[in-house]
Amino acid sequence: MGVGEEMDIQSGYRLKDKEESVALDGLLYDDDKLYTAIFENNAFATGINESAQVMSLEKEIERERAYFAQLFENSPDAIVMLDSLDRVIKCNRCFEELFGYTTEELYGEFINDYISPQELKSEAEELSNAVTAGSIVKRETLRRTRSGKNINVLVQGHPIMHRGLQTGIYAIYTDITEIKKRERRIERLALRDSLTGLYNRAFFSDSLKKAAREAKHGSNCFCVMFIDIDDFKKINDNLGHDSGDMVLKIAASRIRKCLGEDDVIARMGGDEFVLLLRDVASRSEAAVKAKKIIDSFKKPVRVCRRECHVSISMGITLYPQDGWDYSEIVRKADMAMYSSKNAGSSGFRFYVESLSQKSREEFEIETGLRHALYRGEMFINYQPIIDSSKNRIVGAEALLRWRHSERGLIPPGRFIPVAEKKDMIAGLGEWVLENTCRQIRSWNDMGIRLDFVAVNISVKQLEDREFIEKVRRIVERTGIDPDQLEFEITESISMDNLKNRQGVLNELDKMGIRLALDDFGTGFSSLGNLKKLAVSKLKIDRSFISDINLNEHNTAIVSTIIAIARILGLSVVAEGVETREQLDFLRGESCDMIQGYFFSVPLSKSDFEKFVKLQSSPGSTDII
């Protein structure tokens, strides 16, 4: 058989020209010796198979080497191959780009001498020793680039094994700088106040708990300071909320500069800040710190090209002198702060047990009110209002109630004055209005349609420039008819407030919302003022009703109020009616509506629904 010819082989393989390759198992080879051996012996099948297996294995190894070489070189992670002594053998492209060193520069050098920050040398050696001992390690840490920049990396160390022996180390570095930045941003959102950059309430609470635990197991003491900016509402009202925010930022900065590295400052909300001062064991030390902080506010604050003087009031407690419970320490500092504020702005006071019971109760009520809404402690009861001539329910008054988580039901007469005094009444009033409107809508859907539901509105709400728009949004959002809503305002509105808020009352009247003057007879209203107010109803104060037929003076006042209302075209509601004698007298005077315990106490919404359904059910008798 000549060159270039083909022959059949028993094994089924075909041999081509010597200058070509042998087709074997799908692989091409060019091997003179193999070709010669094949033609020297017809019994060549065994030799072919053995040689082919060797060549196939070599080619497979070559392919795997090429694969791993490309994987090593093109990996998105920075990889360096080290010998068993931690010296560099080879770096991949990503390593060179990340750290700025080439293989030629690092070859034979100890890797930790180049990329480990000095303060982390011992940690790096610890990781290397662990891998050298056969462990796989994984840790987030810092490494330094050629330019001297520290970067966050995830370091993974893997031993290189050959025939059961370790011959080197793979060190893999994943750049997690952006991940750590995102984590810090998330942490900032979770633990920091977005406006001032200070810690928030949650972080402060955790820090205080930790400090209390450490103090219990040692001799450490610490101090808590509760700070409030004096007359901050005036800043917001006169300069605007943006200026108010700027004042808060400046205040936060000034307070922070007065503290040590281990101290903690947090914004509790609004214009309140709370401080944790470690290693402050005595009142004298705390007083020095407090004076330094107060003095930092002597310099005027410049906001929107204006200078304004800002002062702070501060309350101070010491641990453990003022209590062992961390929450008690903060509460007492808050109480001391308000004691300082009541005594005059720009000062500080320590908590003392000699605070009067009345003041202490006010502080506790105020503190509780700040959390009552979001803790779900507030609720609304509804007291029926009866048409005296038709003996039917025509409306109801929405009455705010507070069931404290620890102290139980707190009467309105105790918490409403505190809310008014501490400028919290507007927030509570808006919550009542929103929920009452939702309830009106719910009752309408159930087929219980009242002529009106009355909501008490404070002077503070009328002074809110956005009050009209807030009311409009709530009415539109809940989908009720405005004429089903009645606002009760107290007669104690001063003449100045009357002048300033007459337009607000007129706007409410244009919206179709009824207006009633509550507690009528206790103030100094004149007929002229009544004509200016867009009210359609007068409510006679319960103090006059209670003495009807017993006190001639009060009896005359009630009769006169009803007569005046009739002349002015106003309807009259008598509140606080508790006896049959009072009811008979008021009906005799043609009083339009009756409200009081004689008919019903204030009811929960479910009990009110039962009351209405009972009176309107077939076969039911008149209410009285």
XYZ file of C-alpha atoms in Angstrom:
624
model
C 0.000 0.000 0.000
C 1.567 3.204 -1.059
C 1.627 6.531 0.586
C -1.597 8.389 0.166
C -3.618 5.209 -0.043
C -6.156 4.129 2.559
C -6.569 0.746 4.259
C -9.197 -0.770 6.539
C -8.077 -1.649 10.020
C -9.594 -4.426 12.071
C -10.369 -2.004 14.834
C -12.484 0.025 12.455
C -10.112 3.077 12.419
C -8.961 4.645 9.155
C -5.401 5.792 8.530
C -4.753 8.553 6.033
C -1.621 10.010 4.507
C 1.358 10.159 6.876
C 1.452 13.869 6.536
C -2.105 14.031 7.743
C -3.327 13.147 11.225
C -4.733 9.989 12.701
C -8.448 10.239 13.381
C -8.807 8.619 16.769
C -11.800 9.033 19.082
C -12.544 12.348 17.448
C -9.038 13.755 18.206
C -6.412 14.575 15.552
C -2.789 13.643 16.111
C 0.439 13.822 14.049
C 2.786 11.181 15.346
C 5.431 9.512 13.046
C 6.275 6.812 15.518
C 2.696 5.812 16.001
C 2.184 5.672 12.209
C 5.269 3.469 11.698
C 4.318 1.113 14.501
C 0.905 0.614 13.010
C 2.280 -0.588 9.681
C 5.003 -2.800 11.152
C 2.569 -4.990 12.990
C -0.901 -6.023 11.966
C -1.681 -6.681 15.605
C -1.494 -2.975 16.370
C -4.914 -2.394 17.951
C -3.666 -2.626 21.524
C -0.793 -0.202 20.922
C -3.063 2.303 19.277
C -5.516 2.272 22.142
C -2.842 2.705 24.840
C -1.052 5.512 23.013
C -4.349 7.188 22.180
C -5.385 7.190 25.832
C -2.122 8.861 26.830
C -2.469 11.476 24.148
C -6.142 12.040 24.993
C -5.248 12.564 28.665
C -2.466 15.000 27.790
C -4.790 16.953 25.553
C -7.493 16.968 28.237
C -4.969 18.269 30.774
C -3.884 20.926 28.313
C -7.505 21.957 27.813
C -8.140 22.091 31.549
C -4.981 24.125 32.075
C -6.095 26.544 29.404
C -9.571 26.711 30.945
C -8.315 27.399 34.450
C -5.722 29.833 33.150
C -8.474 31.841 31.467
C -10.713 31.524 34.522
C -7.862 32.749 36.734
C -6.940 35.599 34.424
C -10.451 36.792 33.630
C -12.059 36.369 37.053
C -13.963 39.425 38.291
C -12.288 38.843 41.662
C -8.701 39.743 42.415
C -6.736 36.479 42.754
C -3.126 35.920 43.707
C -1.352 32.549 43.769
C 1.076 32.197 46.676
C 3.570 29.561 47.628
C 3.395 27.831 50.980
C 5.414 30.660 52.549
C 2.965 33.356 51.447
C 5.168 34.604 48.609
C 3.648 35.740 45.332
C 3.798 33.413 42.328
C 1.225 35.023 40.041
C -1.487 37.708 40.111
C -4.445 37.932 37.774
C -5.530 40.973 35.792
C -8.223 42.027 38.290
C -5.673 41.969 41.136
C -3.341 44.229 39.176
C -6.222 46.629 38.414
C -7.556 46.645 41.980
C -4.287 46.973 43.888
C -2.041 48.558 41.260
C 0.766 45.959 41.473
C 1.919 43.631 38.651
C 3.077 40.043 38.964
C 6.598 41.107 38.010
C 6.707 43.603 40.890
C 5.385 41.186 43.498
C 6.930 37.904 42.334
C 8.679 36.238 45.249
C 7.556 38.953 47.691
C 5.445 38.476 50.796
C 1.938 39.650 49.860
C 1.097 41.113 53.284
C 4.077 43.486 53.098
C 2.380 45.257 50.208
C -1.399 45.242 50.616
C -2.052 44.889 54.371
C -2.416 48.162 56.332
C 0.076 48.392 59.170
C -2.656 48.220 61.812
C -3.959 44.976 60.272
C -0.636 43.137 59.810
C -1.283 40.780 62.693
C -4.768 39.978 61.375
C -3.363 39.249 57.906
C -0.705 36.944 59.332
C -3.356 35.168 61.366
C -5.368 34.488 58.200
C -2.267 33.279 56.320
C -1.308 30.923 59.136
C -4.808 29.473 59.188
C -4.719 28.715 55.449
C -1.184 27.323 55.686
C -2.510 24.981 58.351
C -5.067 23.690 55.829
C -8.129 25.789 56.703
C -10.317 27.751 54.329
C -10.793 31.302 55.618
C -13.271 34.027 54.754
C -13.335 37.484 56.312
C -14.364 41.065 55.563
C -11.496 43.446 56.205
C -9.425 46.310 54.785
C -6.554 46.126 52.309
C -4.383 48.914 50.944
C -3.768 49.719 47.272
C -0.528 50.930 45.780
C -1.800 54.519 46.009
C -2.250 54.137 49.779
C -6.053 53.959 49.684
C -7.763 51.528 52.039
C -10.565 49.517 50.436
C -13.141 47.128 51.876
C -12.575 43.569 50.663
C -13.842 40.089 51.307
C -10.733 37.926 51.692
C -10.935 34.198 50.949
C -7.955 31.915 51.445
C -7.851 28.402 49.959
C -4.973 25.902 50.285
C -3.613 24.469 46.996
C -3.321 20.694 47.376
C -1.342 18.230 45.214
C -1.333 14.516 45.976
C -2.409 15.201 49.544
C 0.225 17.833 50.176
C -0.259 21.609 50.339
C 1.871 23.359 47.778
C 0.526 26.888 48.015
C -2.372 29.245 48.621
C -5.046 30.895 46.519
C -5.927 34.327 47.985
C -9.114 35.824 46.535
C -10.063 39.469 47.164
C -13.571 40.708 46.341
C -13.990 44.475 46.325
C -16.988 45.199 48.596
C -16.419 48.932 48.955
C -19.732 49.857 47.325
C -21.562 47.190 49.313
C -20.184 48.606 52.567
C -21.191 52.108 51.467
C -24.748 50.891 50.894
C -24.729 49.159 54.259
C -23.567 52.357 55.926
C -26.316 54.286 54.168
C -28.890 51.742 55.334
C -27.457 51.896 58.846
C -27.627 55.671 58.730
C -31.292 55.527 57.782
C -31.996 53.010 60.525
C -29.982 54.617 63.313
C -29.631 58.267 62.340
C -31.953 61.240 62.243
C -32.295 62.253 58.595
C -32.326 65.998 59.308
C -29.479 66.526 61.787
C -27.381 63.412 61.210
C -27.512 62.664 64.941
C -28.439 59.279 66.298
C -32.154 58.598 66.602
C -34.334 57.449 69.473
C -33.797 53.724 68.756
C -30.010 53.969 68.839
C -30.045 56.079 71.984
C -32.299 53.591 73.715
C -29.916 50.738 72.893
C -26.910 52.788 74.028
C -28.613 53.657 77.296
C -29.537 50.029 77.969
C -25.946 48.996 77.348
C -24.606 51.726 79.634
C -27.040 50.653 82.366
C -25.948 47.002 82.072
C -22.281 47.956 82.261
C -22.905 50.204 85.251
C -24.709 47.443 87.140
C -21.714 45.153 86.777
C -19.150 47.802 87.672
C -18.746 51.128 89.357
C -19.467 53.221 86.280
C -21.869 56.152 86.482
C -23.376 58.206 83.730
C -25.543 61.246 83.190
C -28.574 61.833 80.956
C -29.490 65.319 79.746
C -32.807 66.123 78.084
C -32.698 69.339 76.012
C -35.508 71.337 74.460
C -35.212 74.506 72.351
C -37.158 77.362 73.943
C -40.054 78.836 71.935
C -39.159 76.786 68.869
C -42.726 77.050 67.553
C -42.300 80.813 67.219
C -39.268 80.250 65.009
C -41.304 77.974 62.730
C -44.300 80.322 62.688
C -42.332 83.505 62.030
C -39.439 82.293 59.868
C -40.903 79.162 58.301
C -40.203 75.451 58.693
C -37.095 75.540 56.485
C -35.558 78.070 58.863
C -36.702 75.930 61.783
C -34.891 72.952 60.275
C -31.736 75.043 59.919
C -31.946 76.043 63.589
C -32.206 72.368 64.545
C -29.088 71.556 62.516
C -27.143 74.404 64.097
C -28.320 73.434 67.571
C -27.277 69.820 66.980
C -23.835 70.936 65.831
C -23.280 73.208 68.832
C -24.319 70.558 71.331
C -22.174 67.903 69.672
C -19.061 70.083 69.843
C -19.423 70.251 73.625
C -19.316 66.470 74.060
C -16.573 63.880 74.319
C -15.914 61.072 71.878
C -17.646 58.470 74.061
C -20.746 60.582 74.679
C -23.936 59.978 72.702
C -26.310 62.628 71.371
C -29.642 61.802 69.743
C -32.600 63.732 68.423
C -35.772 62.434 70.026
C -38.045 64.276 67.621
C -39.179 67.859 67.080
C -36.859 70.202 68.946
C -35.839 67.697 71.627
C -32.377 66.219 72.090
C -31.130 63.713 74.635
C -27.524 63.130 75.713
C -25.724 60.226 77.346
C -22.563 61.403 79.106
C -20.387 58.542 80.279
C -18.156 58.752 83.362
C -20.049 61.750 84.793
C -20.521 60.724 88.405
C -21.517 63.894 90.251
C -23.812 66.867 89.944
C -20.848 69.240 89.885
C -19.383 67.477 86.825
C -22.763 67.443 85.121
C -23.301 71.140 85.912
C -19.991 72.056 84.235
C -21.039 70.184 81.078
C -24.526 71.697 81.144
C -23.202 75.247 81.488
C -20.810 74.692 78.587
C -23.685 73.568 76.359
C -25.953 76.462 77.397
C -23.129 78.982 76.857
C -22.654 77.687 73.307
C -26.045 79.228 72.475
C -25.097 82.745 73.551
C -23.932 83.458 70.028
C -26.892 84.380 67.777
C -27.999 81.917 65.116
C -27.985 83.301 61.593
C -30.798 81.942 59.446
C -31.940 83.287 56.076
C -29.888 86.475 56.522
C -31.469 87.041 59.902
C -30.001 86.724 63.326
C -32.095 85.170 66.051
C -31.257 84.298 69.614
C -31.896 80.681 70.508
C -31.894 79.348 74.050
C -32.359 75.890 75.481
C -33.773 74.332 78.627
C -32.206 71.232 80.092
C -33.114 68.527 82.594
C -30.460 66.272 84.140
C -30.500 62.889 85.834
C -27.657 60.776 87.191
C -27.374 57.012 87.142
C -27.861 55.250 89.514
C -28.707 58.077 91.940
C -32.001 58.874 90.179
C -33.040 55.314 89.400
C -31.870 51.959 88.101
C -34.234 51.647 85.159
C -32.968 53.254 81.942
C -36.431 54.432 80.850
C -37.017 55.988 84.262
C -33.774 57.941 83.931
C -34.919 59.483 80.635
C -38.412 60.207 81.936
C -37.067 61.986 85.002
C -34.636 64.005 82.874
C -37.622 65.029 80.751
C -39.517 66.066 83.863
C -36.540 68.094 85.114
C -36.267 69.790 81.727
C -39.867 71.004 81.880
C -39.308 72.146 85.423
C -36.411 74.217 84.094
C -38.521 75.564 81.232
C -41.328 76.592 83.571
C -38.825 78.381 85.791
C -37.505 80.440 82.858
C -35.684 79.802 79.606
C -31.981 79.083 79.143
C -31.208 77.033 82.211
C -30.895 73.549 83.599
C -32.281 71.653 86.540
C -31.515 68.341 88.172
C -34.289 65.940 88.891
C -35.328 66.081 92.548
C -37.913 64.070 94.422
C -39.298 67.256 95.934
C -41.026 68.161 92.652
C -44.678 68.707 93.551
C -47.118 65.888 92.881
C -49.147 68.127 90.590
C -46.110 69.086 88.511
C -44.910 65.513 88.411
C -48.302 64.323 87.215
C -48.346 67.003 84.523
C -44.902 65.910 83.356
C -46.004 62.292 83.250
C -49.166 63.149 81.342
C -47.224 65.253 78.868
C -44.645 62.511 78.356
C -47.389 59.937 77.871
C -49.288 62.149 75.433
C -46.296 62.253 73.110
C -46.565 58.508 72.606
C -50.282 57.914 73.122
C -51.370 58.118 69.484
C -48.855 55.745 67.938
C -49.267 53.340 70.847
C -52.978 53.156 70.099
C -53.999 54.443 73.539
C -56.354 57.143 72.248
C -59.929 56.381 71.240
C -63.173 58.255 70.606
C -66.513 57.906 72.359
C -69.741 59.392 71.023
C -72.417 60.970 73.220
C -75.912 61.124 71.687
C -77.607 64.513 71.201
C -81.407 64.390 71.350
C -83.996 66.595 69.653
C -86.063 67.638 72.698
C -89.329 68.096 70.810
C -89.165 64.998 68.577
C -87.503 62.707 71.133
C -85.082 61.289 68.581
C -81.323 61.141 68.141
C -80.174 63.874 65.777
C -76.480 63.903 66.369
C -73.525 63.100 68.578
C -70.449 64.712 70.030
C -67.097 63.032 69.415
C -65.173 62.934 72.694
C -61.488 62.034 72.916
C -60.533 59.469 75.533
C -57.168 58.143 76.703
C -56.513 54.736 78.206
C -52.912 54.850 79.408
C -51.048 51.530 79.161
C -50.029 51.700 82.824
C -52.306 54.232 84.530
C -55.567 53.220 82.943
C -58.282 55.668 81.897
C -57.165 59.294 82.305
C -60.043 61.836 82.448
C -60.109 64.480 79.689
C -60.090 67.201 82.348
C -56.583 66.097 83.290
C -54.941 65.594 79.905
C -56.695 68.153 77.663
C -55.359 71.192 79.607
C -51.848 69.721 79.453
C -52.185 69.139 75.710
C -53.313 72.747 75.228
C -50.528 74.109 77.417
C -47.829 72.081 75.693
C -48.978 72.748 72.116
C -50.054 69.161 71.486
C -53.759 69.842 71.147
C -53.615 70.584 67.408
C -52.159 67.178 66.599
C -54.697 65.420 68.771
C -57.508 67.485 67.265
C -56.520 66.565 63.729
C -56.470 62.882 64.682
C -59.973 63.166 66.185
C -61.270 64.949 63.095
C -59.857 62.345 60.711
C -61.220 59.394 62.657
C -64.602 61.013 63.272
C -65.078 61.648 59.559
C -64.193 58.039 58.849
C -66.767 56.971 61.417
C -69.453 59.200 59.879
C -68.775 57.556 56.513
C -68.932 54.092 58.079
C -72.263 54.878 59.748
C -73.642 56.279 56.505
C -72.745 53.016 54.769
C -74.501 51.096 57.563
C -77.658 53.160 57.155
C -77.102 55.213 60.317
C -77.241 58.771 59.042
C -77.020 61.428 61.742
C -77.796 65.074 61.089
C -74.372 65.961 62.468
C -71.428 64.812 64.551
C -69.703 67.550 66.578
C -65.930 67.758 66.928
C -64.161 70.114 69.321
C -61.701 72.458 67.596
C -59.018 74.272 69.547
C -57.847 77.829 69.021
C -54.431 76.356 68.110
C -56.014 74.587 65.156
C -57.712 77.788 64.004
C -54.318 79.507 64.129
C -52.832 76.907 61.794
C -52.517 78.491 58.351
C -53.128 75.128 56.708
C -56.158 74.234 58.809
C -58.767 74.933 56.120
C -56.883 72.866 53.566
C -56.423 70.012 56.052
C -60.161 69.964 56.747
C -60.939 70.041 53.043
C -58.622 67.093 52.345
C -60.076 65.013 55.195
C -63.661 65.646 54.070
C -62.809 64.763 50.460
C -60.788 61.709 51.469
C -63.540 60.274 53.677
C -66.321 61.178 51.260
C -68.753 62.642 53.801
C -71.124 65.559 53.317
C -69.642 68.649 55.002
C -73.011 69.508 56.557
C -72.777 66.314 58.614
C -69.776 67.797 60.393
C -70.031 70.336 63.184
C -67.109 72.179 64.783
C -67.396 73.292 68.383
C -65.225 76.258 69.332
C -64.981 77.605 72.855
C -66.263 80.988 73.872
C -62.840 81.774 75.290
C -61.619 82.985 71.901
C -60.218 86.438 72.646
C -61.138 89.528 70.679
C -57.743 89.456 68.967
C -58.196 85.850 67.954
C -61.676 86.687 66.746
C -60.289 89.363 64.431
C -57.522 87.112 63.154
C -59.619 83.971 62.701
C -62.956 85.362 61.573
C -61.972 84.599 57.973
C -61.215 80.977 58.892
C -64.654 80.554 60.463
C -66.287 82.096 57.423
C -64.418 79.678 55.140
C -65.634 76.741 57.191
C -69.184 78.071 56.957
C -68.848 78.352 53.156
C -67.739 74.714 53.032
C -71.067 73.804 54.673
C -69.565 72.802 58.031
C -71.747 73.766 61.006
C -70.201 75.913 63.727
C -71.261 75.825 67.378
C -70.087 77.999 70.257
C -69.298 75.683 73.163
C -69.454 76.487 76.897
C -71.560 79.550 76.168
C -72.135 81.793 79.180
C -68.709 81.235 80.766
C -66.863 83.845 78.714
C -67.359 87.442 77.737
C -69.177 87.199 74.451
C -71.198 90.176 73.340
C -74.105 90.198 70.939
C -71.824 92.036 68.536
C -69.284 89.221 68.618
C -71.970 86.602 68.100
C -73.116 88.416 64.970
C -69.542 88.416 63.610
C -69.029 84.708 64.237
C -70.451 82.350 61.619
C -71.986 80.130 64.302
C -75.379 78.480 63.999
C -75.639 76.972 67.459
C -74.979 77.788 71.114
C -74.156 75.153 73.728
C -75.076 76.125 77.265
C -72.318 75.163 79.692
C -73.143 72.307 82.085
C -72.280 74.474 85.091
C -75.531 76.426 84.548
C -77.621 73.323 83.861
C -76.626 71.586 87.081
C -78.217 74.345 89.219
C -81.476 74.801 87.311
C -84.402 75.216 89.741
C -81.872 75.460 92.579
C -80.042 78.637 91.738
C -82.257 81.470 90.535
C -79.329 83.284 88.983
C -78.346 80.282 86.812
C -81.971 79.573 85.941
C -82.308 83.126 84.649
C -79.084 82.833 82.660
C -80.265 79.659 80.918
C -83.616 81.248 80.032
C -81.839 84.361 78.723
C -79.399 82.368 76.569
C -82.265 80.455 74.969
C -84.115 83.722 74.317
C -81.050 85.399 72.794
C -80.444 82.409 70.533
C -84.016 82.533 69.328
C -83.705 86.255 68.510
C -80.464 85.637 66.586
C -81.872 82.630 64.766
C -79.523 80.179 66.500
C -80.328 76.745 67.844
C -79.462 75.791 71.430
C -78.019 72.639 72.976
C -78.056 72.135 76.739
C -75.206 69.848 77.819
C -74.811 68.076 81.120
C -78.494 67.211 81.567
C -78.719 64.530 84.259
C -82.175 64.756 85.886
C -85.818 64.704 84.861
C -86.313 68.112 86.487
C -83.608 69.642 84.314
C -85.124 68.068 81.200
C -88.631 69.321 81.976
C -87.381 72.867 82.575
C -85.421 72.934 79.297
C -88.384 71.599 77.341
C -90.518 74.263 78.931
C -88.060 76.871 77.681
C -88.156 75.286 74.188
C -84.486 74.333 74.236
C -83.785 72.644 70.886
C -81.445 69.817 71.822
C -80.415 67.930 74.931
C -77.157 66.206 75.752
C -76.231 64.481 78.985
C -76.143 61.401 81.182
C -79.914 61.464 81.566
C -80.070 59.956 78.079
C -76.690 58.338 77.706
C -73.091 58.435 78.772
C -70.504 58.750 75.962
C -70.509 55.412 74.120
C -68.040 53.406 72.120
C -68.849 53.293 68.415
C -70.349 49.797 68.691
C -72.467 50.712 71.711
C -73.573 53.914 69.985
C -74.708 51.876 66.991
C -76.729 49.593 69.275
C -78.260 52.650 70.981
C -79.336 54.169 67.649
C -80.687 50.883 66.261
C -82.635 50.234 69.451
C -84.362 53.630 69.260
C -85.135 53.285 65.555
C -86.314 49.679 65.615
C -90.019 48.958 64.845
C -92.216 49.142 67.908
C -89.698 51.095 69.952
C -90.950 53.890 72.180
C -89.648 57.417 72.441
C -86.336 57.908 74.187
C -88.148 59.473 77.131
